[in-house]
PDB file of C-alpha atoms in Angstrom:
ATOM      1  CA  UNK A 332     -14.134 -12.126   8.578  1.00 57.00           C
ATOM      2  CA  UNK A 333     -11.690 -14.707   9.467  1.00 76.00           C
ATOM      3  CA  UNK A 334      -8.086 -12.965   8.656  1.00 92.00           C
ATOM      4  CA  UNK A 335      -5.901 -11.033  11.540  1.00 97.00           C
ATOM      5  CA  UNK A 336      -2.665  -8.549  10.696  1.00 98.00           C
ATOM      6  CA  UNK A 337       0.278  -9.887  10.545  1.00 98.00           C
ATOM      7  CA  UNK A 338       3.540  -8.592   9.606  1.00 98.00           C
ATOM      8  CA  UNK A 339       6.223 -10.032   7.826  1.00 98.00           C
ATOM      9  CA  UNK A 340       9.887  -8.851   7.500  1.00 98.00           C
ATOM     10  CA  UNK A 341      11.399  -9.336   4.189  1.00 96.00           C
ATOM     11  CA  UNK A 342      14.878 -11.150   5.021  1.00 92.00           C
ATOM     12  CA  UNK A 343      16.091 -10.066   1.989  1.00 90.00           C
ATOM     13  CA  UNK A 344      17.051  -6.424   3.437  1.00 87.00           C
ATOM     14  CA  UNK A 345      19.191  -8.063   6.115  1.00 90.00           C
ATOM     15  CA  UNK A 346      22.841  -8.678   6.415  1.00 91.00           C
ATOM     16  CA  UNK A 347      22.947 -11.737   5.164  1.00 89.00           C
ATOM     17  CA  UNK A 348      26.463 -12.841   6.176  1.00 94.00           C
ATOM     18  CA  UNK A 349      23.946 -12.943   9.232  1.00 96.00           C
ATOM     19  CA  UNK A 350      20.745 -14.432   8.254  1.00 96.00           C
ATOM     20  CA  UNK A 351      20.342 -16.554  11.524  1.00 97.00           C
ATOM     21  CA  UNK A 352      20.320 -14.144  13.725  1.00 97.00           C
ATOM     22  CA  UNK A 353      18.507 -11.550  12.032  1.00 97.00           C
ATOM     23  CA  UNK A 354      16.019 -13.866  11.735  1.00 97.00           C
ATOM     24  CA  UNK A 355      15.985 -13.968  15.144  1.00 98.00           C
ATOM     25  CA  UNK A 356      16.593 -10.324  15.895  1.00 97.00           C
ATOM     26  CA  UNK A 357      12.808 -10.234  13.962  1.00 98.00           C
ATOM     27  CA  UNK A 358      11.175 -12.641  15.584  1.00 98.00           C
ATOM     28  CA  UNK A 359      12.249 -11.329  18.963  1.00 98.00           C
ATOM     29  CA  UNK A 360      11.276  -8.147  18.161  1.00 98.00           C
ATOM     30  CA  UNK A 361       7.226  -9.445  17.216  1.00 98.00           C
ATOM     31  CA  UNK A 362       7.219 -10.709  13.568  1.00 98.00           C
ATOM     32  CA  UNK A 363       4.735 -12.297  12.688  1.00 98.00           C
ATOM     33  CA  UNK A 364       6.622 -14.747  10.107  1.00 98.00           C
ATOM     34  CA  UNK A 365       9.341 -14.615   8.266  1.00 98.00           C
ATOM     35  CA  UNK A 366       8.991 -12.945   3.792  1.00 98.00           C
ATOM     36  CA  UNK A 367      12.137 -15.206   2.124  1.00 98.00           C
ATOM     37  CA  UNK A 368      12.254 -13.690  -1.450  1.00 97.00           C
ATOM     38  CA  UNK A 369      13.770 -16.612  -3.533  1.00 97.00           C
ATOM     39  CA  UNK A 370      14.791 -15.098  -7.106  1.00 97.00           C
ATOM     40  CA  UNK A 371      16.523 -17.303  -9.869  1.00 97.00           C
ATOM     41  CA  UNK A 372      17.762 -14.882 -12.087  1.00 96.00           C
ATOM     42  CA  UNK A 373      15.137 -15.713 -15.071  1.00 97.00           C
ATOM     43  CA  UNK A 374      11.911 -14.876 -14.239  1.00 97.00           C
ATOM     44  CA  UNK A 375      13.589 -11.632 -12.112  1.00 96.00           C
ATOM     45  CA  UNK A 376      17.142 -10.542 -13.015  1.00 93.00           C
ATOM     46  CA  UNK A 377      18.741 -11.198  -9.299  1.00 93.00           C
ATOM     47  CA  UNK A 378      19.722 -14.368  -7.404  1.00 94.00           C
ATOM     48  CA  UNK A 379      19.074 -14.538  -4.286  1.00 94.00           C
ATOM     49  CA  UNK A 380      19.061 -18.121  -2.379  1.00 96.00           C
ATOM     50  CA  UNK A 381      16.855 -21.139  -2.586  1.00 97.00           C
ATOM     51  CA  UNK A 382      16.039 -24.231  -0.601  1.00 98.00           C
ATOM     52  CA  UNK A 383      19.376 -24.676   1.219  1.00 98.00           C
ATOM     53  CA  UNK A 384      19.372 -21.997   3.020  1.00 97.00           C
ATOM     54  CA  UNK A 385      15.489 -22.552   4.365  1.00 98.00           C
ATOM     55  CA  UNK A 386      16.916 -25.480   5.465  1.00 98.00           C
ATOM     56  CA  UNK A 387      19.289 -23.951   7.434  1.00 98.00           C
ATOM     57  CA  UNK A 388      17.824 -21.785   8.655  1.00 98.00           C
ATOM     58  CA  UNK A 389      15.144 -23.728   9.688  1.00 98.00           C
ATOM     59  CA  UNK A 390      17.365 -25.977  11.672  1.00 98.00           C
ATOM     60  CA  UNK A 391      18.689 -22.573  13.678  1.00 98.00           C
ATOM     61  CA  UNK A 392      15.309 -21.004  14.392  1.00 98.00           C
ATOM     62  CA  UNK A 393      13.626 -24.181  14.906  1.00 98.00           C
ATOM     63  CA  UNK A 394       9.429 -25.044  13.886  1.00 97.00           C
ATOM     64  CA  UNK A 395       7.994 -22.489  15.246  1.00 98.00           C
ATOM     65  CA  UNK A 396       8.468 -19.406  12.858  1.00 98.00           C
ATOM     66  CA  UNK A 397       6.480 -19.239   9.679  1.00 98.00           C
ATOM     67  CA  UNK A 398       8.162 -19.156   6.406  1.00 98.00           C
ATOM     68  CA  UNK A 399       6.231 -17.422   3.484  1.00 98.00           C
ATOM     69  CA  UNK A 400       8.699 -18.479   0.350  1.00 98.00           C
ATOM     70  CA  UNK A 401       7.897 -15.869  -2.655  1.00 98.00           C
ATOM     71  CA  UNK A 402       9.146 -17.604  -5.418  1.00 98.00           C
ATOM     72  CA  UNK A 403      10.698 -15.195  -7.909  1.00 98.00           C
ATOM     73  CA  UNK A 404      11.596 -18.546 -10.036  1.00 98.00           C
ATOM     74  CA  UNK A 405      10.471 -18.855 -14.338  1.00 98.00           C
ATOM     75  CA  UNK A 406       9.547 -22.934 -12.981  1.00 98.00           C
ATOM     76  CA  UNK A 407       8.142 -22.681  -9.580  1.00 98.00           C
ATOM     77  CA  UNK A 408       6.621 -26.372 -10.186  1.00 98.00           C
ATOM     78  CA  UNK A 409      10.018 -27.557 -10.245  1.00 98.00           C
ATOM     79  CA  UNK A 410      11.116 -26.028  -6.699  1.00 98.00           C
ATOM     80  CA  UNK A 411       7.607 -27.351  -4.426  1.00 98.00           C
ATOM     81  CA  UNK A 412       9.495 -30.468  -2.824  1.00 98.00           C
ATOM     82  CA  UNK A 413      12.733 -28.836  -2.344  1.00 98.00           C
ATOM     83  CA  UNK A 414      11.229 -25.935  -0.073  1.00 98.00           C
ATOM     84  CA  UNK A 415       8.741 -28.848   1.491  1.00 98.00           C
ATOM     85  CA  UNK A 416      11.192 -30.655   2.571  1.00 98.00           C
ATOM     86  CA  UNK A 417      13.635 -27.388   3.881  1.00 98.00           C
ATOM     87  CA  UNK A 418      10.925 -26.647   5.825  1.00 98.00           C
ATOM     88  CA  UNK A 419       8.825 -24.008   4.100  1.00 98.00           C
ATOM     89  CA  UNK A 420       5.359 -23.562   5.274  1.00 98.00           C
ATOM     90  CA  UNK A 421       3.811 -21.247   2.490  1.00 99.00           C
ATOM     91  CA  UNK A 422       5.150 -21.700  -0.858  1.00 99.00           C
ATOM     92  CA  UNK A 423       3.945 -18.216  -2.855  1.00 98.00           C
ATOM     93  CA  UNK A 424       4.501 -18.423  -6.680  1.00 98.00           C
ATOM     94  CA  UNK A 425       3.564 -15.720  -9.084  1.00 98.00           C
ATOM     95  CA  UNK A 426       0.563 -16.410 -11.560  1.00 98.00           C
ATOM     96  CA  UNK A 427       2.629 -15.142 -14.709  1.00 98.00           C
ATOM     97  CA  UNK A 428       5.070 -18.350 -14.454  1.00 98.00           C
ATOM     98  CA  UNK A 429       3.291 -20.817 -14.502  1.00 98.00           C
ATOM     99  CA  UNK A 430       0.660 -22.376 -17.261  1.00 97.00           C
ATOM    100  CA  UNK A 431      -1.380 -24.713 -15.402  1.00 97.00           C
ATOM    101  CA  UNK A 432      -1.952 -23.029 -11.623  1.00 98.00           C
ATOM    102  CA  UNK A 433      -4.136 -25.569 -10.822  1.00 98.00           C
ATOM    103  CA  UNK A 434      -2.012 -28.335 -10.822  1.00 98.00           C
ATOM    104  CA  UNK A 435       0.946 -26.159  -8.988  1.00 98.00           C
ATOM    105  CA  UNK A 436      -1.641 -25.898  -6.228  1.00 98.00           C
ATOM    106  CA  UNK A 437      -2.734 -29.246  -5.434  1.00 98.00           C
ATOM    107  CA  UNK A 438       1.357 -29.843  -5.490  1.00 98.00           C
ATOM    108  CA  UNK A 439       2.001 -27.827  -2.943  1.00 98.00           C
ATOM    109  CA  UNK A 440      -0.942 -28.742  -0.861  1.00 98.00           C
ATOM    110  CA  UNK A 441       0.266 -32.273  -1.391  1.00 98.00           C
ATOM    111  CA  UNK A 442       3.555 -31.441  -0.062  1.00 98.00           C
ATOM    112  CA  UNK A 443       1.748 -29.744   3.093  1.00 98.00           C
ATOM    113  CA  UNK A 444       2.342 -26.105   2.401  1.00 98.00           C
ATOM    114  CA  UNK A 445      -0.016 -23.092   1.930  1.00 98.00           C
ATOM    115  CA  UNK A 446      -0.705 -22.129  -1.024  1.00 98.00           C
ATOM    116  CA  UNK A 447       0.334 -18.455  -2.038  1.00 99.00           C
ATOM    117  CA  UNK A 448      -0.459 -16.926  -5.437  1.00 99.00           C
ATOM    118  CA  UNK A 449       1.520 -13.597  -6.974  1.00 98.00           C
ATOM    119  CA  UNK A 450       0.934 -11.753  -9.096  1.00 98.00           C
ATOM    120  CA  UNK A 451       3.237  -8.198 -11.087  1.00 98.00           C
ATOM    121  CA  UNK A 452       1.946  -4.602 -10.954  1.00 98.00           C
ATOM    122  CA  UNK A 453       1.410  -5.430 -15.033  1.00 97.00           C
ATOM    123  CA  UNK A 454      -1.161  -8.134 -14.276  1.00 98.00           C
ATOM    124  CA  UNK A 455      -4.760  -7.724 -13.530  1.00 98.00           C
ATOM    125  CA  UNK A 456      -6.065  -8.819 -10.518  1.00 98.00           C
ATOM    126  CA  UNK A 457      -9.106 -10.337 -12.403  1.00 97.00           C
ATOM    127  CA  UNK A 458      -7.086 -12.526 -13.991  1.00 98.00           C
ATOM    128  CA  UNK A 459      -6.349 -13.868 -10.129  1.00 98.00           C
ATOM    129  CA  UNK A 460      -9.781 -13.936  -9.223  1.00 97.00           C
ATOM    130  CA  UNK A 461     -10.427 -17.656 -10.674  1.00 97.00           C
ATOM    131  CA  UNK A 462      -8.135 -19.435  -8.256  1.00 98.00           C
ATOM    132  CA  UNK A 463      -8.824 -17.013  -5.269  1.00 98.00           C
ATOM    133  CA  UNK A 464     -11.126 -19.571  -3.840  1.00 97.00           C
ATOM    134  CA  UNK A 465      -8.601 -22.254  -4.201  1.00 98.00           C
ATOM    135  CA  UNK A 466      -5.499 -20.453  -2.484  1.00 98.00           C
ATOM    136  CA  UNK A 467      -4.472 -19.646   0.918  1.00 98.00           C
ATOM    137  CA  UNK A 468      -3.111 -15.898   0.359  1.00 98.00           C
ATOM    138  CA  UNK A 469      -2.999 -13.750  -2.719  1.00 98.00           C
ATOM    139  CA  UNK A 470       0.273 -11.389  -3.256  1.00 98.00           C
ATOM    140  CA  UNK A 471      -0.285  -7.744  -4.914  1.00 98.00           C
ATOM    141  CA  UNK A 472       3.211  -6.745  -5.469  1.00 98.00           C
ATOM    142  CA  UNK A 473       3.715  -2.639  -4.899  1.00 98.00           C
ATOM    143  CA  UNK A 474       6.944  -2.376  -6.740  1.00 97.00           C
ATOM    144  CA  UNK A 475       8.104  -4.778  -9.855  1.00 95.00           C
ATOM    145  CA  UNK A 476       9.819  -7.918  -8.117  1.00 93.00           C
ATOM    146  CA  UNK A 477      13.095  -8.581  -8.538  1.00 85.00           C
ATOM    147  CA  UNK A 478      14.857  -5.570  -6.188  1.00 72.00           C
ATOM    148  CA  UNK A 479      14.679  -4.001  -2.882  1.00 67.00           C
ATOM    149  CA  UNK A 480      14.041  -0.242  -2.168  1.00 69.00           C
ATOM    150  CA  UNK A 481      11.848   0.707  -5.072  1.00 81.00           C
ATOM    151  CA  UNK A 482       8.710   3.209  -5.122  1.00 93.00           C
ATOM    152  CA  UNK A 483       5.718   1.703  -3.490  1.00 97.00           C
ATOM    153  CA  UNK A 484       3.385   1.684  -6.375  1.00 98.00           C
ATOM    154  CA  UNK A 485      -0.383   3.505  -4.471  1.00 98.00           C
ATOM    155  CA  UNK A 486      -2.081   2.193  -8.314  1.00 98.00           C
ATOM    156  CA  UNK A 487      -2.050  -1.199  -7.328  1.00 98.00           C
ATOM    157  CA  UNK A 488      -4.667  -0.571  -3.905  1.00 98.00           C
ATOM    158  CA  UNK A 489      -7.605  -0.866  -6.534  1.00 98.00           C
ATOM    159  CA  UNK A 490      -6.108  -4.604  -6.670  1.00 98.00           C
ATOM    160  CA  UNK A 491      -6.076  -5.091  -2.816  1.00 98.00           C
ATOM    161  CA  UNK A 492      -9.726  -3.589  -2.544  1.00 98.00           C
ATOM    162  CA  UNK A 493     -11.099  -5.878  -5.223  1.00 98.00           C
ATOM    163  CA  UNK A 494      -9.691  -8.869  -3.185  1.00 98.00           C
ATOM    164  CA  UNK A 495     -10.771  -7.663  -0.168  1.00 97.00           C
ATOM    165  CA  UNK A 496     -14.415  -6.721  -1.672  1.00 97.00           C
ATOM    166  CA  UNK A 497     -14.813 -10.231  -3.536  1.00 97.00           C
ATOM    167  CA  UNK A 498     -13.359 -12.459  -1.361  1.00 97.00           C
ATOM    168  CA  UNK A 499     -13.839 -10.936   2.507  1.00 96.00           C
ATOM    169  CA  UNK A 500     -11.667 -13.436   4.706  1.00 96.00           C
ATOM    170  CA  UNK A 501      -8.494 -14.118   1.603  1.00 98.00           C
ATOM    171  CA  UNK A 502      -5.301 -13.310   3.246  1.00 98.00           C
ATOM    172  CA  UNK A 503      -3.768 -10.489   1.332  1.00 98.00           C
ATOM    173  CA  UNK A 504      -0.179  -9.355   0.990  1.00 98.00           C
ATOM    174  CA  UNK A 505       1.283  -6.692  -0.461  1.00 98.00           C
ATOM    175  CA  UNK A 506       4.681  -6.425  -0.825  1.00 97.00           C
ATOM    176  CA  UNK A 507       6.944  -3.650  -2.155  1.00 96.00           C
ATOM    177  CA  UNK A 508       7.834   0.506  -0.704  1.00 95.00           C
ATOM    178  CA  UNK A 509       5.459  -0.950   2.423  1.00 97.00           C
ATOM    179  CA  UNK A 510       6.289   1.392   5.469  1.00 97.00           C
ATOM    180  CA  UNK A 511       4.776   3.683   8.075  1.00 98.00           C
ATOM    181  CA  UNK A 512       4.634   5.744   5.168  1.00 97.00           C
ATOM    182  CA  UNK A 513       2.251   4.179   3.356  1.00 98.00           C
ATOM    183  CA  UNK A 514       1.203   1.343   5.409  1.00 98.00           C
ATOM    184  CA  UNK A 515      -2.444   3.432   5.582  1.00 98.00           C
ATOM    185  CA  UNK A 516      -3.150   3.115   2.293  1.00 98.00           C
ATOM    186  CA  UNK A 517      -2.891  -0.926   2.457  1.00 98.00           C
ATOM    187  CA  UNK A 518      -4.447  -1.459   5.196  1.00 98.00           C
ATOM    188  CA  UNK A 519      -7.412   0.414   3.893  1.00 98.00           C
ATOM    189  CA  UNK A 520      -7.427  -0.685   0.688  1.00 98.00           C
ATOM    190  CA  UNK A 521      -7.727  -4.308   2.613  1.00 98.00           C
ATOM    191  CA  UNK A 522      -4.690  -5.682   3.200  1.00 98.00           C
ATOM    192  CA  UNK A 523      -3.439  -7.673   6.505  1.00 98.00           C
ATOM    193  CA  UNK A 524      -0.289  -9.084   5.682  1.00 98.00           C
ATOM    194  CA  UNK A 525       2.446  -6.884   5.419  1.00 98.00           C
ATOM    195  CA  UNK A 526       5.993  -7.523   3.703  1.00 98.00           C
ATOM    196  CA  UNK A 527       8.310  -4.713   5.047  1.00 97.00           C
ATOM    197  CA  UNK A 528      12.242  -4.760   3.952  1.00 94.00           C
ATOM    198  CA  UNK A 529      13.693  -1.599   4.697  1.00 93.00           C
ATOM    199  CA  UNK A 530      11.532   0.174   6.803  1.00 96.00           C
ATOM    200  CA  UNK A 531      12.046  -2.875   9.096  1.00 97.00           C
ATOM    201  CA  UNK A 532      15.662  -3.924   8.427  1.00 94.00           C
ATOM    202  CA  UNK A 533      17.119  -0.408   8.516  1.00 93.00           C
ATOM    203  CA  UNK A 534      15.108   0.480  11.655  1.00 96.00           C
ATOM    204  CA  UNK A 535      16.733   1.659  14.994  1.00 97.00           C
ATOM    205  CA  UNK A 536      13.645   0.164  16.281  1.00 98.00           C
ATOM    206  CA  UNK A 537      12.201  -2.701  14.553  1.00 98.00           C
ATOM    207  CA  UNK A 538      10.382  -3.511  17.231  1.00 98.00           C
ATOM    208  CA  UNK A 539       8.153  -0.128  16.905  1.00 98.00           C
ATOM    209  CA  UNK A 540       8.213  -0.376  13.337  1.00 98.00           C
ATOM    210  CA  UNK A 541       6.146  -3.846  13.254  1.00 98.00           C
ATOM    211  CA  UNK A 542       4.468  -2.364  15.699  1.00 98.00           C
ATOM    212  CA  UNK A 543       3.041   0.115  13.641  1.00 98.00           C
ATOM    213  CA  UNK A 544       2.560  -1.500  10.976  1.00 98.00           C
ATOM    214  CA  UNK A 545       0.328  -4.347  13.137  1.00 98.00           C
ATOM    215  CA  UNK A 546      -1.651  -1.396  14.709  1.00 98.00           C
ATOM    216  CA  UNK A 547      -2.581   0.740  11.669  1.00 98.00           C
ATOM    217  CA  UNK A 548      -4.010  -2.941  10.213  1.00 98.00           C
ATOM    218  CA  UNK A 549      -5.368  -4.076  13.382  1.00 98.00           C
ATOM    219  CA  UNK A 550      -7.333  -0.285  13.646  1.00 98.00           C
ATOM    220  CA  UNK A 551      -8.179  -0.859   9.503  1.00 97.00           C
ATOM    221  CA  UNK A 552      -9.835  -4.380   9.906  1.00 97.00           C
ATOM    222  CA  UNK A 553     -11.999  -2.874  12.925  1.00 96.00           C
ATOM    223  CA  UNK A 554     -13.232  -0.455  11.017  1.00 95.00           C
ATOM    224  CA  UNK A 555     -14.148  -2.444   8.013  1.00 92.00           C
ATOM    225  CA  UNK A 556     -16.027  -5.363  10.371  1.00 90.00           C
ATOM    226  CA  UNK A 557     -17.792  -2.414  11.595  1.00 91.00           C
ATOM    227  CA  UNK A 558     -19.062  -0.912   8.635  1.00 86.00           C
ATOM    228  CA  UNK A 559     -20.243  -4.025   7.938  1.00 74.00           C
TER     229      UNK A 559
END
């Protein structure tokens, strides 16, 4: 098994008259990279911010941090050289919006990013399973995409334990409710990257919170190399 825990604060739940140096505020306080949830109002009904912003803020918080772009966005194809050249390193787009996958990922590894694929709570995981060999991370989403602060969704850990079962070192996220709360039941189901908005953002202590989060996975992929 080749994948680690890492956790991931989704920028989304931060003030964002203040993205900089939240950013920062994260990464100081252990993040492991940086969740920017890029929505387009078509294929989820919220706008968020695209590829000018990255750039920005990749120009404050310099090349060191990782960016994991989930593109929320009905034509992801049309996005992949924008976010390349703002300085994205994984460009994540969701399975549903796209018709020919394979040629969205060979664009993106063209344009030197990792390759991320998505996919709703309404879509079977089998139905990812074809380009899991091809892809650098899969996405299970715990809540429908499109808002902050829903419900994490505990039906979709069969997802993250096929994954994990078929394809032992895949990076897999889940995203969505993700919190001390229920940060157990994704780390056993198999996950080891972790998307946290509020949990983290609205934390006294983020620092402890990411903490958590890293240990309960950390303890979790242990356990599974040892029942092995």
């Amino acid at each position: 098994m080749s994948y680690t825990a890492k956790i991931g604060p989704s920028i989304l739940n931060s003030d964002l008259a203040c993205l900089g140096s939240e950013c920062i505020q994260m990464l100081d306080c252990g993040a492991d990279y940086l969740h920017l949830d890029v929505m387009d109002g078509h294929f989820v009904p919220n706008i968020t911010f695209g590829h000018p912003v990255v750039e920005c803020l990749r120009k404050q918080l310099g090349q060191g941090p990782f960016f994991d772009m989930h593109m929320m966005v009905s034509r992801p194809e049309q996005w992949v050289k924008p976010m390349a050249a703002a300085g994205a390193n994984q460009y994540t787009f969701h399975l549903e919006a796209t018709v020919n996958a394979g040629a969205l990922i060979k664009d993106i590894r063209e344009n030197g990013m990792k390759v991320g694929l998505a996919i709703k709570p309404g879509t079977t995981v089998e139905e990812l399973g074809p380009w899991a060999g091809q892809i650098d991370m899969a996405l299970v989403m715990t809540v429908e995409p499109g808002f902050g602060g829903q419900k994490f969704m505990e039906d979709m850990m069969p997802k993250v334990n096929w994954l994990r079962t078929q394809f032992p070192s895949l990076d897999i996220e889940v995203d969505g409710g993700v919190g001390p709360d229920t940060i157990h039941k994704c780390a056993e189901a198999g996950a080891n990257m972790i998307v946290s908005g509020s949990a983290i953002m609205k934390s006294d202590d983020p620092r402890s919170v990411i903490n958590l989060l890293r240990n309960v996975c950390v303890e979790a992929i242990q356990k599974r190399s040892l029942d092995r």
